[in-house]
Amino acid sequence: MNGGMIGTVSGSETETIRLQALARTHIVTDDLDGTPAQETIQFSISGKYYEIDLSHANADTFREVFQPWIDAARSRNPARQLPRSRDSRAESAAIRDWARHTGVDVKDRGRLPSGVKRQYYNRITSAAA
Protein backbone atom coordinates (compact mmCIF):
# COMPACT_ATOMS: atom_id res chain seq x y z
CA MET A 1 0.00 0.00 0.00
CA ASN A 2 1.46 3.28 -1.04
CA GLY A 3 0.81 6.95 -0.50
CA GLY A 4 -0.57 6.40 2.97
CA MET A 5 -3.46 4.35 1.61
CA ILE A 6 -4.60 1.72 4.08
CA GLY A 7 -7.14 0.00 1.87
CA THR A 8 -9.74 0.33 -0.84
CA VAL A 9 -13.41 -0.46 -0.89
CA SER A 10 -14.90 -1.29 -4.26
CA GLY A 11 -18.56 -0.61 -4.93
CA SER A 12 -19.74 -0.80 -8.51
CA GLU A 13 -17.40 -0.99 -11.48
CA THR A 14 -17.13 2.82 -11.52
CA GLU A 15 -16.78 3.44 -7.77
CA THR A 16 -13.66 2.90 -5.72
CA ILE A 17 -13.18 4.59 -2.34
CA ARG A 18 -9.67 5.03 -1.03
CA LEU A 19 -9.18 5.09 2.73
CA GLN A 20 -6.31 7.24 3.90
CA ALA A 21 -4.56 6.88 7.23
CA LEU A 22 -4.58 10.04 9.29
CA ALA A 23 -1.70 10.06 11.72
CA ARG A 24 -1.40 12.61 14.49
CA THR A 25 1.75 13.00 16.44
CA HIS A 26 1.86 14.93 19.69
CA ILE A 27 5.40 15.98 20.45
CA VAL A 28 6.09 17.24 23.96
CA THR A 29 9.20 19.35 24.41
CA ASP A 30 11.14 20.20 27.53
CA ASP A 31 9.97 23.58 28.80
CA LEU A 32 13.53 24.55 29.74
CA ASP A 33 15.65 23.60 26.76
CA GLY A 34 13.31 22.50 23.95
CA THR A 35 14.59 18.91 23.80
CA PRO A 36 12.08 16.03 23.78
CA ALA A 37 10.33 15.73 27.15
CA GLN A 38 9.56 12.43 28.83
CA GLU A 39 7.90 13.61 32.06
CA THR A 40 5.42 16.15 33.31
CA ILE A 41 6.07 17.27 36.89
CA GLN A 42 3.28 18.87 38.88
CA PHE A 43 4.05 21.02 41.89
CA SER A 44 2.64 23.83 43.95
CA ILE A 45 4.10 26.67 45.95
CA SER A 46 2.37 29.45 47.86
CA GLY A 47 -1.04 28.10 46.92
CA LYS A 48 -0.41 28.15 43.15
CA TYR A 49 -0.26 24.94 41.14
CA TYR A 50 2.14 24.41 38.25
CA GLU A 51 3.24 21.73 35.85
CA ILE A 52 6.32 21.54 33.67
CA ASP A 53 7.34 19.13 30.89
CA LEU A 54 10.93 17.97 31.27
CA SER A 55 13.43 15.50 29.89
CA HIS A 56 14.50 12.75 32.29
CA ALA A 57 17.77 14.60 32.96
CA ASN A 58 16.07 17.92 33.78
CA ALA A 59 13.42 16.14 35.88
CA ASP A 60 16.20 14.47 37.91
CA THR A 61 17.87 17.87 38.41
CA PHE A 62 14.54 19.41 39.47
CA ARG A 63 14.04 16.70 42.11
CA GLU A 64 17.66 16.94 43.34
CA VAL A 65 17.43 20.72 43.78
CA PHE A 66 14.19 20.54 45.78
CA GLN A 67 15.06 17.42 47.78
CA PRO A 68 16.38 19.28 50.89
CA TRP A 69 13.09 21.21 51.16
CA ILE A 70 11.02 18.08 50.48
CA ASP A 71 12.90 16.21 53.23
CA ALA A 72 12.22 19.00 55.74
CA ALA A 73 8.56 19.52 54.78
CA ARG A 74 5.39 17.88 56.06
CA SER A 75 3.30 15.90 53.60
CA ARG A 76 -0.23 17.21 53.02
CA ASN A 77 -3.21 15.64 51.32
CA PRO A 78 -4.67 18.33 49.01
CA ALA A 79 -7.97 16.41 48.75
CA ARG A 80 -8.61 17.07 52.44
CA GLN A 81 -9.80 20.64 52.41
CA LEU A 82 -10.27 22.88 55.40
CA PRO A 83 -13.73 24.38 55.81
CA ARG A 84 -14.26 27.66 53.99
CA SER A 85 -13.74 30.72 56.10
CA ARG A 86 -16.35 33.43 56.57
CA ASP A 87 -14.11 35.71 54.50
CA SER A 88 -14.29 33.43 51.45
CA ARG A 89 -18.09 33.17 51.83
CA ALA A 90 -18.32 36.95 52.02
CA GLU A 91 -16.06 37.27 48.99
CA SER A 92 -18.23 34.83 47.00
CA ALA A 93 -21.32 36.83 47.97
CA ALA A 94 -19.63 40.06 46.83
CA ILE A 95 -18.71 38.47 43.49
CA ARG A 96 -22.29 37.21 43.01
CA ASP A 97 -23.70 40.67 43.79
CA TRP A 98 -21.28 42.33 41.37
CA ALA A 99 -22.07 39.76 38.65
CA ARG A 100 -25.83 40.26 39.00
CA HIS A 101 -25.47 44.05 38.89
CA THR A 102 -23.43 43.79 35.69
CA GLY A 103 -25.95 41.46 34.02
CA VAL A 104 -24.04 38.20 34.47
CA ASP A 105 -26.30 35.28 35.40
CA VAL A 106 -24.90 33.35 38.38
CA LYS A 107 -26.50 30.73 40.61
CA ASP A 108 -27.24 31.41 44.27
CA ARG A 109 -25.16 28.45 45.41
CA GLY A 110 -22.25 26.36 44.25
CA ARG A 111 -18.92 27.14 42.70
CA LEU A 112 -18.56 30.41 40.86
CA PRO A 113 -17.39 30.08 37.25
CA SER A 114 -13.70 30.98 36.91
CA GLY A 115 -14.50 33.47 34.14
CA VAL A 116 -16.80 35.43 36.46
CA LYS A 117 -14.14 35.48 39.18
CA ARG A 118 -11.52 36.61 36.68
CA GLN A 119 -13.75 39.47 35.48
CA TYR A 120 -14.38 40.53 39.09
CA TYR A 121 -10.68 40.54 40.04
CA ASN A 122 -9.67 42.24 36.78
CA ARG A 123 -12.18 45.00 37.56
CA ILE A 124 -10.56 45.50 40.96
CA THR A 125 -7.03 45.46 39.49
CA SER A 126 -8.00 47.90 36.73
CA ALA A 127 -9.59 50.30 39.22
CA ALA A 128 -6.43 50.30 41.38
CA ALA A 129 -4.15 51.10 38.43
mmCIF file of C-alpha atoms in Angstrom:
data_model
loop_
_atom_site.group_PDB
_atom_site.id
_atom_site.type_symbol
_atom_site.label_atom_id
_atom_site.label_comp_id
_atom_site.label_asym_id
_atom_site.label_seq_id
_atom_site.Cartn_x
_atom_site.Cartn_y
_atom_site.Cartn_z
ATOM 1 C CA MET A 1 0.000 0.000 0.000
ATOM 2 C CA ASN A 2 1.465 3.280 -1.037
ATOM 3 C CA GLY A 3 0.810 6.952 -0.504
ATOM 4 C CA GLY A 4 -0.574 6.405 2.973
ATOM 5 C CA MET A 5 -3.459 4.347 1.606
ATOM 6 C CA ILE A 6 -4.599 1.723 4.079
ATOM 7 C CA GLY A 7 -7.142 -0.001 1.872
ATOM 8 C CA THR A 8 -9.742 0.330 -0.843
ATOM 9 C CA VAL A 9 -13.411 -0.458 -0.891
ATOM 10 C CA SER A 10 -14.896 -1.287 -4.256
ATOM 11 C CA GLY A 11 -18.555 -0.613 -4.932
ATOM 12 C CA SER A 12 -19.743 -0.802 -8.507
ATOM 13 C CA GLU A 13 -17.396 -0.992 -11.476
ATOM 14 C CA THR A 14 -17.128 2.820 -11.519
ATOM 15 C CA GLU A 15 -16.777 3.443 -7.772
ATOM 16 C CA THR A 16 -13.658 2.903 -5.724
ATOM 17 C CA ILE A 17 -13.182 4.589 -2.344
ATOM 18 C CA ARG A 18 -9.669 5.032 -1.031
ATOM 19 C CA LEU A 19 -9.177 5.091 2.731
ATOM 20 C CA GLN A 20 -6.308 7.238 3.896
ATOM 21 C CA ALA A 21 -4.557 6.877 7.226
ATOM 22 C CA LEU A 22 -4.584 10.044 9.292
ATOM 23 C CA ALA A 23 -1.697 10.056 11.719
ATOM 24 C CA ARG A 24 -1.401 12.610 14.487
ATOM 25 C CA THR A 25 1.753 12.998 16.438
ATOM 26 C CA HIS A 26 1.855 14.932 19.686
ATOM 27 C CA ILE A 27 5.401 15.979 20.454
ATOM 28 C CA VAL A 28 6.090 17.236 23.961
ATOM 29 C CA THR A 29 9.195 19.347 24.414
ATOM 30 C CA ASP A 30 11.140 20.198 27.535
ATOM 31 C CA ASP A 31 9.965 23.583 28.797
ATOM 32 C CA LEU A 32 13.531 24.550 29.736
ATOM 33 C CA ASP A 33 15.651 23.604 26.760
ATOM 34 C CA GLY A 34 13.314 22.496 23.949
ATOM 35 C CA THR A 35 14.593 18.913 23.800
ATOM 36 C CA PRO A 36 12.077 16.031 23.782
ATOM 37 C CA ALA A 37 10.326 15.728 27.154
ATOM 38 C CA GLN A 38 9.561 12.428 28.833
ATOM 39 C CA GLU A 39 7.904 13.608 32.057
ATOM 40 C CA THR A 40 5.416 16.151 33.313
ATOM 41 C CA ILE A 41 6.073 17.272 36.887
ATOM 42 C CA GLN A 42 3.275 18.871 38.875
ATOM 43 C CA PHE A 43 4.049 21.020 41.891
ATOM 44 C CA SER A 44 2.639 23.835 43.950
ATOM 45 C CA ILE A 45 4.097 26.670 45.950
ATOM 46 C CA SER A 46 2.375 29.455 47.859
ATOM 47 C CA GLY A 47 -1.038 28.096 46.921
ATOM 48 C CA LYS A 48 -0.407 28.154 43.153
ATOM 49 C CA TYR A 49 -0.259 24.943 41.143
ATOM 50 C CA TYR A 50 2.139 24.407 38.248
ATOM 51 C CA GLU A 51 3.243 21.726 35.847
ATOM 52 C CA ILE A 52 6.316 21.536 33.675
ATOM 53 C CA ASP A 53 7.344 19.134 30.893
ATOM 54 C CA LEU A 54 10.927 17.971 31.271
ATOM 55 C CA SER A 55 13.432 15.500 29.889
ATOM 56 C CA HIS A 56 14.499 12.753 32.290
ATOM 57 C CA ALA A 57 17.770 14.604 32.962
ATOM 58 C CA ASN A 58 16.070 17.919 33.776
ATOM 59 C CA ALA A 59 13.419 16.137 35.876
ATOM 60 C CA ASP A 60 16.196 14.469 37.905
ATOM 61 C CA THR A 61 17.868 17.868 38.410
ATOM 62 C CA PHE A 62 14.543 19.407 39.468
ATOM 63 C CA ARG A 63 14.040 16.700 42.113
ATOM 64 C CA GLU A 64 17.656 16.942 43.340
ATOM 65 C CA VAL A 65 17.430 20.719 43.779
ATOM 66 C CA PHE A 66 14.189 20.541 45.776
ATOM 67 C CA GLN A 67 15.063 17.417 47.784
ATOM 68 C CA PRO A 68 16.377 19.278 50.891
ATOM 69 C CA TRP A 69 13.086 21.208 51.157
ATOM 70 C CA ILE A 70 11.017 18.084 50.481
ATOM 71 C CA ASP A 71 12.905 16.207 53.231
ATOM 72 C CA ALA A 72 12.216 19.001 55.745
ATOM 73 C CA ALA A 73 8.557 19.520 54.776
ATOM 74 C CA ARG A 74 5.388 17.879 56.059
ATOM 75 C CA SER A 75 3.296 15.902 53.596
ATOM 76 C CA ARG A 76 -0.227 17.214 53.025
ATOM 77 C CA ASN A 77 -3.208 15.644 51.322
ATOM 78 C CA PRO A 78 -4.674 18.329 49.013
ATOM 79 C CA ALA A 79 -7.968 16.413 48.753
ATOM 80 C CA ARG A 80 -8.611 17.068 52.437
ATOM 81 C CA GLN A 81 -9.796 20.641 52.411
ATOM 82 C CA LEU A 82 -10.269 22.877 55.398
ATOM 83 C CA PRO A 83 -13.730 24.385 55.810
ATOM 84 C CA ARG A 84 -14.260 27.663 53.988
ATOM 85 C CA SER A 85 -13.741 30.723 56.098
ATOM 86 C CA ARG A 86 -16.348 33.429 56.565
ATOM 87 C CA ASP A 87 -14.107 35.713 54.501
ATOM 88 C CA SER A 88 -14.291 33.433 51.453
ATOM 89 C CA ARG A 89 -18.091 33.171 51.829
ATOM 90 C CA ALA A 90 -18.320 36.948 52.020
ATOM 91 C CA GLU A 91 -16.063 37.267 48.989
ATOM 92 C CA SER A 92 -18.230 34.830 46.998
ATOM 93 C CA ALA A 93 -21.324 36.828 47.973
ATOM 94 C CA ALA A 94 -19.634 40.060 46.830
ATOM 95 C CA ILE A 95 -18.706 38.474 43.490
ATOM 96 C CA ARG A 96 -22.289 37.210 43.007
ATOM 97 C CA ASP A 97 -23.696 40.672 43.793
ATOM 98 C CA TRP A 98 -21.282 42.329 41.373
ATOM 99 C CA ALA A 99 -22.075 39.765 38.655
ATOM 100 C CA ARG A 100 -25.833 40.263 39.003
ATOM 101 C CA HIS A 101 -25.475 44.051 38.893
ATOM 102 C CA THR A 102 -23.430 43.792 35.689
ATOM 103 C CA GLY A 103 -25.946 41.458 34.023
ATOM 104 C CA VAL A 104 -24.042 38.200 34.471
ATOM 105 C CA ASP A 105 -26.301 35.276 35.399
ATOM 106 C CA VAL A 106 -24.901 33.347 38.382
ATOM 107 C CA LYS A 107 -26.500 30.734 40.614
ATOM 108 C CA ASP A 108 -27.235 31.410 44.267
ATOM 109 C CA ARG A 109 -25.164 28.451 45.406
ATOM 110 C CA GLY A 110 -22.253 26.358 44.246
ATOM 111 C CA ARG A 111 -18.923 27.136 42.699
ATOM 112 C CA LEU A 112 -18.559 30.413 40.862
ATOM 113 C CA PRO A 113 -17.387 30.078 37.249
ATOM 114 C CA SER A 114 -13.705 30.979 36.910
ATOM 115 C CA GLY A 115 -14.502 33.475 34.142
ATOM 116 C CA VAL A 116 -16.801 35.430 36.460
ATOM 117 C CA LYS A 117 -14.143 35.483 39.182
ATOM 118 C CA ARG A 118 -11.520 36.606 36.676
ATOM 119 C CA GLN A 119 -13.746 39.472 35.481
ATOM 120 C CA TYR A 120 -14.380 40.535 39.090
ATOM 121 C CA TYR A 121 -10.679 40.535 40.038
ATOM 122 C CA ASN A 122 -9.667 42.240 36.779
ATOM 123 C CA ARG A 123 -12.181 44.999 37.565
ATOM 124 C CA ILE A 124 -10.564 45.502 40.964
ATOM 125 C CA THR A 125 -7.034 45.460 39.492
ATOM 126 C CA SER A 126 -7.995 47.900 36.727
ATOM 127 C CA ALA A 127 -9.590 50.300 39.215
ATOM 128 C CA ALA A 128 -6.432 50.301 41.376
ATOM 129 C CA ALA A 129 -4.145 51.103 38.426
#
